[in-house]
mmCIF file of C-alpha atoms and ligand atoms in Angstrom:
data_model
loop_
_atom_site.group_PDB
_atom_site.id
_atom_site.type_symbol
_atom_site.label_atom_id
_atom_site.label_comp_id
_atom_site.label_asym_id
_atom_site.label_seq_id
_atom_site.Cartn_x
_atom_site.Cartn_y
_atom_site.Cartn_z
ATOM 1 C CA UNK A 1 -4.887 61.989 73.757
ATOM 2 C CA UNK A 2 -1.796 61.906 71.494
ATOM 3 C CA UNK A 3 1.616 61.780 72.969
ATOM 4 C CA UNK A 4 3.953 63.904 72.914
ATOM 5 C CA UNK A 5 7.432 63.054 72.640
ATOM 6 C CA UNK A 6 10.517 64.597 74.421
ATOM 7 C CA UNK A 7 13.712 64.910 72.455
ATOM 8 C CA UNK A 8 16.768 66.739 73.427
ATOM 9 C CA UNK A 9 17.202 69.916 71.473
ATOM 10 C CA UNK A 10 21.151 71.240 69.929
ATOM 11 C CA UNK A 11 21.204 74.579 68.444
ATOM 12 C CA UNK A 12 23.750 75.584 65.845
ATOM 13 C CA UNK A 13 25.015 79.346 65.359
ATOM 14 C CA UNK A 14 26.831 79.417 62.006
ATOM 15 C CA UNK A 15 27.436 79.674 58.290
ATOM 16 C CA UNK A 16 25.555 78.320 55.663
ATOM 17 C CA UNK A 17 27.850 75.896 53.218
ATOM 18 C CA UNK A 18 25.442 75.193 50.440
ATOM 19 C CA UNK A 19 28.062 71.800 49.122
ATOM 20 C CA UNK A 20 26.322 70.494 52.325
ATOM 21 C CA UNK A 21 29.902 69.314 53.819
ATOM 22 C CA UNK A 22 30.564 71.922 56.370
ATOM 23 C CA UNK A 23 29.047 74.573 58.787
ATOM 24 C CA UNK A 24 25.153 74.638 59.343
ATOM 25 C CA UNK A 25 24.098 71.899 56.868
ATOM 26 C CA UNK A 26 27.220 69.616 58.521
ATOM 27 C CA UNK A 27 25.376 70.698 61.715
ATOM 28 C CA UNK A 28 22.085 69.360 60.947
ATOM 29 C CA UNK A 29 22.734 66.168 59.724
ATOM 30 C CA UNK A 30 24.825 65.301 62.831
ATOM 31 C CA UNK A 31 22.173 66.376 65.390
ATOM 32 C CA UNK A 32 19.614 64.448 63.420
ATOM 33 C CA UNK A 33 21.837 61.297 63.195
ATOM 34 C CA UNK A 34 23.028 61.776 67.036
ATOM 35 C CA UNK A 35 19.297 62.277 68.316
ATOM 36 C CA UNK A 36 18.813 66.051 68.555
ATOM 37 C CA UNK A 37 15.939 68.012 67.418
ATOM 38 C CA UNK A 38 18.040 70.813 65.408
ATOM 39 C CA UNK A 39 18.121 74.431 65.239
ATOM 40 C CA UNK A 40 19.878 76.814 63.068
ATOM 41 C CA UNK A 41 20.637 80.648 63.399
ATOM 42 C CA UNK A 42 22.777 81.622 60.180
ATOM 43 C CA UNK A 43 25.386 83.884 60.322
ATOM 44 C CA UNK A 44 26.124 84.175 56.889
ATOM 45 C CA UNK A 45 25.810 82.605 53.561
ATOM 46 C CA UNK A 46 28.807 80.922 51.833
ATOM 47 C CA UNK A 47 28.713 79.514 48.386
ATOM 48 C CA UNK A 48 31.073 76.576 48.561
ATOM 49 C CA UNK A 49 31.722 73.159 47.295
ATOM 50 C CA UNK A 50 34.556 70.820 47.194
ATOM 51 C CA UNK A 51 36.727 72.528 45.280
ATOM 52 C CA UNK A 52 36.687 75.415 47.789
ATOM 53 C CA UNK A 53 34.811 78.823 48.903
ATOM 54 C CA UNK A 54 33.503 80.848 45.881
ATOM 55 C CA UNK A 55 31.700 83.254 47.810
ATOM 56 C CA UNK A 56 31.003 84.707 51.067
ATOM 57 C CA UNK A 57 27.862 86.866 52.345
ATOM 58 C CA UNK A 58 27.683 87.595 55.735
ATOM 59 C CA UNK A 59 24.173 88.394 57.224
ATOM 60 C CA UNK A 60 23.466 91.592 58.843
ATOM 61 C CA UNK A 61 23.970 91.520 62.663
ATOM 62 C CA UNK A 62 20.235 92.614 63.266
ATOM 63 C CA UNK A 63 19.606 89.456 61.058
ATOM 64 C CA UNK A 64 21.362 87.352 63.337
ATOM 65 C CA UNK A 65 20.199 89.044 66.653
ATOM 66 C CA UNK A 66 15.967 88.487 65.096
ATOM 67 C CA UNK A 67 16.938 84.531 64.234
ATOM 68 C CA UNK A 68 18.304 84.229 68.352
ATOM 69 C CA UNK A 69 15.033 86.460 69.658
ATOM 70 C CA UNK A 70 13.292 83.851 67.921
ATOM 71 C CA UNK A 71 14.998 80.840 69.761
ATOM 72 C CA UNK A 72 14.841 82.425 72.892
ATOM 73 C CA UNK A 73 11.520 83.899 72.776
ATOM 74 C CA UNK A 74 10.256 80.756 72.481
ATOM 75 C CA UNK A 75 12.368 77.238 71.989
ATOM 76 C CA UNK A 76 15.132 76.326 74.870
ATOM 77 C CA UNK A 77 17.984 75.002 72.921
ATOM 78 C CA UNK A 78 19.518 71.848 75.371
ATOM 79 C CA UNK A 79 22.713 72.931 73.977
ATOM 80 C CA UNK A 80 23.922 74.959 71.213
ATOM 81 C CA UNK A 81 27.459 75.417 69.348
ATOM 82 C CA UNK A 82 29.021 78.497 67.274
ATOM 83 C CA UNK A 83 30.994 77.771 64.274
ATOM 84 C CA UNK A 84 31.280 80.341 61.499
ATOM 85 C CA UNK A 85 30.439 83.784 62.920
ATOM 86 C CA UNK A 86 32.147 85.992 60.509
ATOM 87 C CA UNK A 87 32.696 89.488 62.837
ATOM 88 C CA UNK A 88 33.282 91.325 66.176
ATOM 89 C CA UNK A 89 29.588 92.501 65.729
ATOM 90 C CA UNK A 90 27.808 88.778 65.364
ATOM 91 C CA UNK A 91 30.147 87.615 67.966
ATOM 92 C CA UNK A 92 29.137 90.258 70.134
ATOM 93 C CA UNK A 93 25.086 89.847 69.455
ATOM 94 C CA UNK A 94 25.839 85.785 70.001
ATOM 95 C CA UNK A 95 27.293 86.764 73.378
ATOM 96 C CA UNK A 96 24.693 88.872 74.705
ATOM 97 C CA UNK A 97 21.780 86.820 73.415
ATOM 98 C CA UNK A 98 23.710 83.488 75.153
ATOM 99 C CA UNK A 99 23.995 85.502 78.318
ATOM 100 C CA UNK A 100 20.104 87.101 77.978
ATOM 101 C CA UNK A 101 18.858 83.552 77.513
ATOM 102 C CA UNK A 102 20.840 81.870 80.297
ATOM 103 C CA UNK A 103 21.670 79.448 77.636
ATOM 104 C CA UNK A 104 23.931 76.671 78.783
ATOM 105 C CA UNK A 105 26.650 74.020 77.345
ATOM 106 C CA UNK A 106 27.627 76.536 75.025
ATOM 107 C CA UNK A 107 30.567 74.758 72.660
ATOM 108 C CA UNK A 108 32.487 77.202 70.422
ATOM 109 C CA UNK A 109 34.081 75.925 67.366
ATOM 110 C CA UNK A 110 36.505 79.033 66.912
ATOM 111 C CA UNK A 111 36.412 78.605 62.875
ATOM 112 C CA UNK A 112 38.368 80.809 61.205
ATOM 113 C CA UNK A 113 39.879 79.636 57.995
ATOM 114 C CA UNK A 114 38.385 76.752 55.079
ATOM 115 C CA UNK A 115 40.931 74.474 54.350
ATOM 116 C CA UNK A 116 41.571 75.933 51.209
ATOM 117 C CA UNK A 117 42.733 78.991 52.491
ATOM 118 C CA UNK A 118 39.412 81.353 52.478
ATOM 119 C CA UNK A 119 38.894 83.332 55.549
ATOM 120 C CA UNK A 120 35.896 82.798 57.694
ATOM 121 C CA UNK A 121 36.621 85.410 60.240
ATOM 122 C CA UNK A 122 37.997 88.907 60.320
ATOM 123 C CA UNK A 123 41.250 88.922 61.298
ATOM 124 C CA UNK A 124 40.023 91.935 64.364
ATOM 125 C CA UNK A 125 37.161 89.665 65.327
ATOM 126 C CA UNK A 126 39.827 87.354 66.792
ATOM 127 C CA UNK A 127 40.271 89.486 70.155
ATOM 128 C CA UNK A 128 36.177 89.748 70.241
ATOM 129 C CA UNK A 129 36.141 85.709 70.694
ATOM 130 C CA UNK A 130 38.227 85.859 73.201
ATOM 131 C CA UNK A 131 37.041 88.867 75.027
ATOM 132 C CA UNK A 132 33.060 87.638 74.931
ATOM 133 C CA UNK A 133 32.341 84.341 73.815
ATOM 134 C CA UNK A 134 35.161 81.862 75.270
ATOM 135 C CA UNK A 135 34.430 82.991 78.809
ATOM 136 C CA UNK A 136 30.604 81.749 77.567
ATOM 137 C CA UNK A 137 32.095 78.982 76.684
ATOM 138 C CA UNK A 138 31.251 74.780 77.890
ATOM 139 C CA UNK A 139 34.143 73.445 75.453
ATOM 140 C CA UNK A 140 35.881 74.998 72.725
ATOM 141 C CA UNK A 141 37.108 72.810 69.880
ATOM 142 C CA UNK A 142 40.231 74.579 68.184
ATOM 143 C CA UNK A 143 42.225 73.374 65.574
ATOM 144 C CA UNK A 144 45.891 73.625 65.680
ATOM 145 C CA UNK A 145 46.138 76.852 63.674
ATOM 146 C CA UNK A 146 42.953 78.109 65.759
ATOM 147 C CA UNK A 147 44.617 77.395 68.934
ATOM 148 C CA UNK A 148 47.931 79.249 67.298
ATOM 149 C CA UNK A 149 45.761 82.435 66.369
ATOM 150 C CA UNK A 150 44.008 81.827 70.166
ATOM 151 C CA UNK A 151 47.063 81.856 72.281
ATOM 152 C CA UNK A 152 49.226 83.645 70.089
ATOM 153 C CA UNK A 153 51.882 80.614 69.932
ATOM 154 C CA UNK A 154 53.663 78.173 67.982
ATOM 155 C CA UNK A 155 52.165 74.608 68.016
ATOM 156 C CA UNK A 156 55.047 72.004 67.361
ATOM 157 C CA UNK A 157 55.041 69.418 70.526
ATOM 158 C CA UNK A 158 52.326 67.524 72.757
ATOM 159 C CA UNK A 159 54.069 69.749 75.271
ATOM 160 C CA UNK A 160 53.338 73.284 73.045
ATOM 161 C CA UNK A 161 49.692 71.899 73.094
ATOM 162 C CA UNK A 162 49.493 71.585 76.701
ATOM 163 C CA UNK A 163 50.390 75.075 77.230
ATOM 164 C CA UNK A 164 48.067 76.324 74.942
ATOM 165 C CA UNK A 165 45.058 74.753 75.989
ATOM 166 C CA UNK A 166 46.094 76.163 79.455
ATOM 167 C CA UNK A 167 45.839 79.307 77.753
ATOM 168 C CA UNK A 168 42.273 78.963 76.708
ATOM 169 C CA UNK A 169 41.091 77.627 79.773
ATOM 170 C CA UNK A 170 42.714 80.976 81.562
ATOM 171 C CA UNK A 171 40.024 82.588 79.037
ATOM 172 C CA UNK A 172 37.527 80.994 80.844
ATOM 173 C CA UNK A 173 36.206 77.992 78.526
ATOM 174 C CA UNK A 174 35.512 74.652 81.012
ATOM 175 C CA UNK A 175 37.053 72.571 78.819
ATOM 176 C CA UNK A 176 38.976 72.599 75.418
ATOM 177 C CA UNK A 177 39.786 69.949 73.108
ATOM 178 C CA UNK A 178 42.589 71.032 70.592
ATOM 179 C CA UNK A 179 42.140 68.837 68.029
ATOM 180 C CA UNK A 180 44.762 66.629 66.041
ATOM 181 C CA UNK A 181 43.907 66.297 62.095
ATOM 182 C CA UNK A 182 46.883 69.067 61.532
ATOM 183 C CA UNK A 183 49.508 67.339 62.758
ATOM 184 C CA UNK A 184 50.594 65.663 59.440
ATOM 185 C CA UNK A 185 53.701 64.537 60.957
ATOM 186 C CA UNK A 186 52.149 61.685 62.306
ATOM 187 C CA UNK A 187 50.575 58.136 61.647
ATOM 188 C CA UNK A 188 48.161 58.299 64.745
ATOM 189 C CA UNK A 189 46.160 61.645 65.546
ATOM 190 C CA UNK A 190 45.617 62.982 69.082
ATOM 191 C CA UNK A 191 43.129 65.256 70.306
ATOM 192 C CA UNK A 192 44.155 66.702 73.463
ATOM 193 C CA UNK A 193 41.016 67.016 76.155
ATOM 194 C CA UNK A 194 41.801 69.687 79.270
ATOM 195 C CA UNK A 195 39.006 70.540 81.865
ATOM 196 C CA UNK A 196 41.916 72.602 84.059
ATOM 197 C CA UNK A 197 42.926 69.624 85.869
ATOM 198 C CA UNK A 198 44.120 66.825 83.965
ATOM 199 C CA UNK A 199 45.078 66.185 80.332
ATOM 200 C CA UNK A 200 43.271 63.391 78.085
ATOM 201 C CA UNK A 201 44.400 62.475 75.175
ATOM 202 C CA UNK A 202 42.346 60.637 72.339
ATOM 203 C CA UNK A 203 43.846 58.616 69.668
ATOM 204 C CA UNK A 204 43.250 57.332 66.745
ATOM 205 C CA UNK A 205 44.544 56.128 63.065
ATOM 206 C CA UNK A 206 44.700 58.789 60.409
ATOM 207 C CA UNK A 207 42.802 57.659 57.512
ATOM 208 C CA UNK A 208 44.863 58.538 54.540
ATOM 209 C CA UNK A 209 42.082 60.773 52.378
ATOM 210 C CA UNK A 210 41.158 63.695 50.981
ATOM 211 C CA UNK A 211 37.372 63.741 51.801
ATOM 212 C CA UNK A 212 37.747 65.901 55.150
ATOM 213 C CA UNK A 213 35.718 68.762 53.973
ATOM 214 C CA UNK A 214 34.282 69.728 57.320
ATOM 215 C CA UNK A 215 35.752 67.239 59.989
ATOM 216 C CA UNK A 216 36.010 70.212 62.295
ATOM 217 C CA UNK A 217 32.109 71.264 62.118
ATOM 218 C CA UNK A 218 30.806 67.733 61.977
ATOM 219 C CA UNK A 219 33.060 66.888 65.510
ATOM 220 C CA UNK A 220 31.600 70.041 67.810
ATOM 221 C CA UNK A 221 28.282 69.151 66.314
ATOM 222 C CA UNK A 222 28.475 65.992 67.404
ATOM 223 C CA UNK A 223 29.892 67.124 70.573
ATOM 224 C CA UNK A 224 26.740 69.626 71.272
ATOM 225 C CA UNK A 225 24.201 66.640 70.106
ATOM 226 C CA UNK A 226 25.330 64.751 73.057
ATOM 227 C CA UNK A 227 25.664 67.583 75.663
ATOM 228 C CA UNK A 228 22.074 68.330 74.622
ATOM 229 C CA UNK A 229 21.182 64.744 75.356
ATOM 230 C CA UNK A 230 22.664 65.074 79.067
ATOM 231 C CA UNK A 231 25.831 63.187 78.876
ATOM 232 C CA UNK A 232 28.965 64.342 80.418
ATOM 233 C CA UNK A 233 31.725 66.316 78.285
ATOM 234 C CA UNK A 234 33.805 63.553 79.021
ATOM 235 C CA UNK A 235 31.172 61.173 77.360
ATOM 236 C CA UNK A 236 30.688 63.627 74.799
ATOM 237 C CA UNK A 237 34.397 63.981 73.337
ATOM 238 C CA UNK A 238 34.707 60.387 72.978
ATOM 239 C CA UNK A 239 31.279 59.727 71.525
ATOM 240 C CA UNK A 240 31.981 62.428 68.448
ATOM 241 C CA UNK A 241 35.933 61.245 68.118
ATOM 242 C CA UNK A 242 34.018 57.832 67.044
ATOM 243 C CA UNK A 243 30.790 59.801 64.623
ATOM 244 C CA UNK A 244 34.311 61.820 63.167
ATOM 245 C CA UNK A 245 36.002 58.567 63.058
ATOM 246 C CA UNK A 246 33.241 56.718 61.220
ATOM 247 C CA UNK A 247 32.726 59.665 58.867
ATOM 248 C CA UNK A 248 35.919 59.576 57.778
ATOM 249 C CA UNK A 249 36.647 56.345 57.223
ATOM 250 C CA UNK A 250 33.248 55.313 55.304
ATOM 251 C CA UNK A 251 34.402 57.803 52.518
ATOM 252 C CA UNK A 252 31.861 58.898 50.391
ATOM 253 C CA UNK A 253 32.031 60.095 46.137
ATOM 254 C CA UNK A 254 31.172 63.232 46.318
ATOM 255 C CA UNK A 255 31.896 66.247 44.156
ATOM 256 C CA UNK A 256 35.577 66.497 42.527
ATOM 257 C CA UNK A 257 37.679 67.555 45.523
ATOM 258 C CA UNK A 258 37.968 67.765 48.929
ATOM 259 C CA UNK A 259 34.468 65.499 49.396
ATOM 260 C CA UNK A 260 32.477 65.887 52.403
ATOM 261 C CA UNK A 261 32.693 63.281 55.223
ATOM 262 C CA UNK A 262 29.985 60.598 55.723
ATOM 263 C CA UNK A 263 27.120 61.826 58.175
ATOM 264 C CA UNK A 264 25.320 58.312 57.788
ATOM 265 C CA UNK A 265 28.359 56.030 58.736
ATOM 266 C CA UNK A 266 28.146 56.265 62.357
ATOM 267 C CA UNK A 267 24.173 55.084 62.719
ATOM 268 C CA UNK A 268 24.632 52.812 59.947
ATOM 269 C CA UNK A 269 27.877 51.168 61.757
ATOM 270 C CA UNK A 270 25.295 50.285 64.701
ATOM 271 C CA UNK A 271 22.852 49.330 62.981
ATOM 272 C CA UNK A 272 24.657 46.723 61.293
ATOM 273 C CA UNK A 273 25.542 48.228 58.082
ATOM 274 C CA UNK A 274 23.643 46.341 56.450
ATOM 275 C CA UNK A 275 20.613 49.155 55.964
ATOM 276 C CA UNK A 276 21.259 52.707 55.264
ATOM 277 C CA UNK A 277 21.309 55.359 52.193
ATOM 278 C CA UNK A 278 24.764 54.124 50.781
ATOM 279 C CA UNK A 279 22.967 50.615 50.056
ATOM 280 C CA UNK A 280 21.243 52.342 47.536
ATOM 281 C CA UNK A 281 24.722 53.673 45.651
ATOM 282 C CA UNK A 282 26.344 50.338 45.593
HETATM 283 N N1 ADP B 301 42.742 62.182 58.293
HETATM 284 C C1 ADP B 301 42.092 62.019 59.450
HETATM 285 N N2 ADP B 301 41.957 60.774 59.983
HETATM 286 C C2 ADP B 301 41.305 60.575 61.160
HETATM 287 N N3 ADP B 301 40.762 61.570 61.888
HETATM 288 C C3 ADP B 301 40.858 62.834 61.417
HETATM 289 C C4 ADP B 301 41.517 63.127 60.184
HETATM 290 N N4 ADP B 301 41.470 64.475 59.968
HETATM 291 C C5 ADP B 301 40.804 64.984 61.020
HETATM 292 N N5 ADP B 301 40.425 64.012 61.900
HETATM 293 C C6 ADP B 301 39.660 64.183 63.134
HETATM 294 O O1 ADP B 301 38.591 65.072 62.818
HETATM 295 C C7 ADP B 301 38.380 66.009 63.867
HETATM 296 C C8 ADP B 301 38.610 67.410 63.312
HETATM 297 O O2 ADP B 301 39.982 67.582 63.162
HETATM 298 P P1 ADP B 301 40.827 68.775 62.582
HETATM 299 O O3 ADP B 301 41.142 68.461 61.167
HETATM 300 O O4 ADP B 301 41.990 68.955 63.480
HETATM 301 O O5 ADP B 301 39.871 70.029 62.689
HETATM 302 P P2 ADP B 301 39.235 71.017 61.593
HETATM 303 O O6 ADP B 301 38.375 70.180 60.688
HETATM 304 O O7 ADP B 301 38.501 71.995 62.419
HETATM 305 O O8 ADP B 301 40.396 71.617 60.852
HETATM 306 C C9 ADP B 301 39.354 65.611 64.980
HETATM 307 O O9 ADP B 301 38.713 64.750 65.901
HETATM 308 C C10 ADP B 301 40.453 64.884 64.241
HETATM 309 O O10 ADP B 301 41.121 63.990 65.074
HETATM 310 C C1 LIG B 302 30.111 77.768 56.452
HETATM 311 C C2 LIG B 302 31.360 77.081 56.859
HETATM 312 N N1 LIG B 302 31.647 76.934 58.166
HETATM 313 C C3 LIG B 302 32.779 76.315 58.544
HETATM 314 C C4 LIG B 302 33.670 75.832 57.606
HETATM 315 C C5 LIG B 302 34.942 75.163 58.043
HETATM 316 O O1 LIG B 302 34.666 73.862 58.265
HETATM 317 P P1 LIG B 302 35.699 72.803 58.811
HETATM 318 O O2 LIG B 302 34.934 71.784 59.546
HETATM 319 O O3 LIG B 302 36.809 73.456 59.539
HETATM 320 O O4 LIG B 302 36.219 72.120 57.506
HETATM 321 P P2 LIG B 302 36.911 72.731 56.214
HETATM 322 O O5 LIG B 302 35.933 73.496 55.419
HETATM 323 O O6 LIG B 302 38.026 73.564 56.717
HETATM 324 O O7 LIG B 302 37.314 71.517 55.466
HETATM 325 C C6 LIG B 302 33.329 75.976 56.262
HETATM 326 N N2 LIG B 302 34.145 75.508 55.279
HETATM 327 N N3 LIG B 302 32.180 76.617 55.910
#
């Protein structure tokens, strides 16, 4: 009789980014390098690359709600993370299929605007996040201006931080790491880790580049990946601070601007780096 291997499996609620750097495609390749069997429902359809967002096609809501029926109907996602999701309406769906499903270690990566400055989200759908998916919610993964928009204030200190990711716990997410990479004014970047209890904070260099074309969505991937695989959120954070870490630093040439970062670094880093796609580049 043939066996039949387990694997944990991450699902991924989100946008398609067709450069391959950021939302669903980002998504992917991190479960796949991180272990997971991956999943994809697509919210909408960008066409981007890295010299920014060209286009942006959201899917119909029924669209979305068939792709979830499908999950649920008949694969149990381990875990499973939102990033792009456009509108009130696919926020909505998302929240009543998570809640239908009994789906669990739900991570919400609040994405709202590319770098460059295209939107991702209604500005109205903001209130809908808040109202039906953080309460959902395992971790959520803001960035500073995400946890601005969230809370509704300034982010200039540690201490402004703090008191926002109270805020977002009071919304009723478990956890919430408010992540660093905007905070220019620094060397060192910290992501700030808050389960209602105690502050962590997680540091590291900041590599001086411009490939960061989907940090954000590569992180809460990674994030999910491990949830999926049964670790702890505390285990979790720090395993995808060192994937992000890794896939930033082992800069890829990519496309002629903001590049995408390296999914393959982190596997290849413990295997040795000495095997790996890039060999075949050099
Ligand atoms: N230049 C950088 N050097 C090192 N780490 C970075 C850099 N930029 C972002 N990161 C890390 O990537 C992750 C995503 O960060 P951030 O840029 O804040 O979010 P987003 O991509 O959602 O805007 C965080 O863990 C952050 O610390
Ligand atoms: C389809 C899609 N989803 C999300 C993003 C934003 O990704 P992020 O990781 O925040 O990185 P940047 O794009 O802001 O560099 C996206 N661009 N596209």
């Amino acid at each position: 009789m043939a066996f039949l291997a387990k694997v944990s499996k991450a699902l991924t609620i989100a946008g398609s980014d067709c450069g391959g750097g950021a939302g669903i495609q980002a998504d992917l390749k991190t479960f796949q390098e991180l272990g997971a069997y991956g999943m994809s429902v697509i919210t909408a359809v960008t066409a981007q690359n890295t010299l920014g967002v060209q286009g942006v096609y959201p899917m119909e809501a029924a669209a979305v709600i068939r792709q979830l029926d499908s999950i649920g109907e008949d694969l149990t996602p381990d875990a499973i993370k939102t990033g792009m999701l456009f509108s009130a309406e696919i926020i909505q769906a998302v929240s009543a299929k998570v809640k239908q499903y009994g789906w669990k270690n739900l991570v919400i990566d609040p994405v709202m605007v590319a770098k460059g400055g295209s939107s991702l989200l209604q500005q109205e759908a903001i209130q809908s996040l808040i109202k039906h998916l953080i309460p959902l919610a395992l971790v959520t993964t803001p960035n500073i201006p995400e946890a601005e928009l969230l809370t509704r204030m300034p982010i200039r200190t540690l201490h402004d931080r703090e008191e926002a990711a109270k805020r977002i716990i009071q919304m009723g997410s478990q956890y919430v790491v408010i992540k660093g990479g905007h905070d220019t004014g620094k060397d060192g970047i910290i992501d700030l880790v808050y389960d209602g209890g105690h502050f962590a904070y997680m540091e590291s260099k900041r590599i001086d580049t411009q490939h960061t074309h989907g940090t954000g969505c590569t992180y809460s991937a990674a994030v999910t990946a491990e949830l999926a695989s049964g670790k702890t959120v505390d285990e979790a954070v720090r395993t995808a601070k060192g994937f992000i870490q890794a896939a930033i630093e082992d800069q890829l040439s990519i496309g002629g601007g903001h590049g995408p970062t390296n999914h393959f670094a982190y596997q290849r880093r413990m295997r040795g780096a000495a095997t790996g796609p890039q060999r075949f580049l050099q």
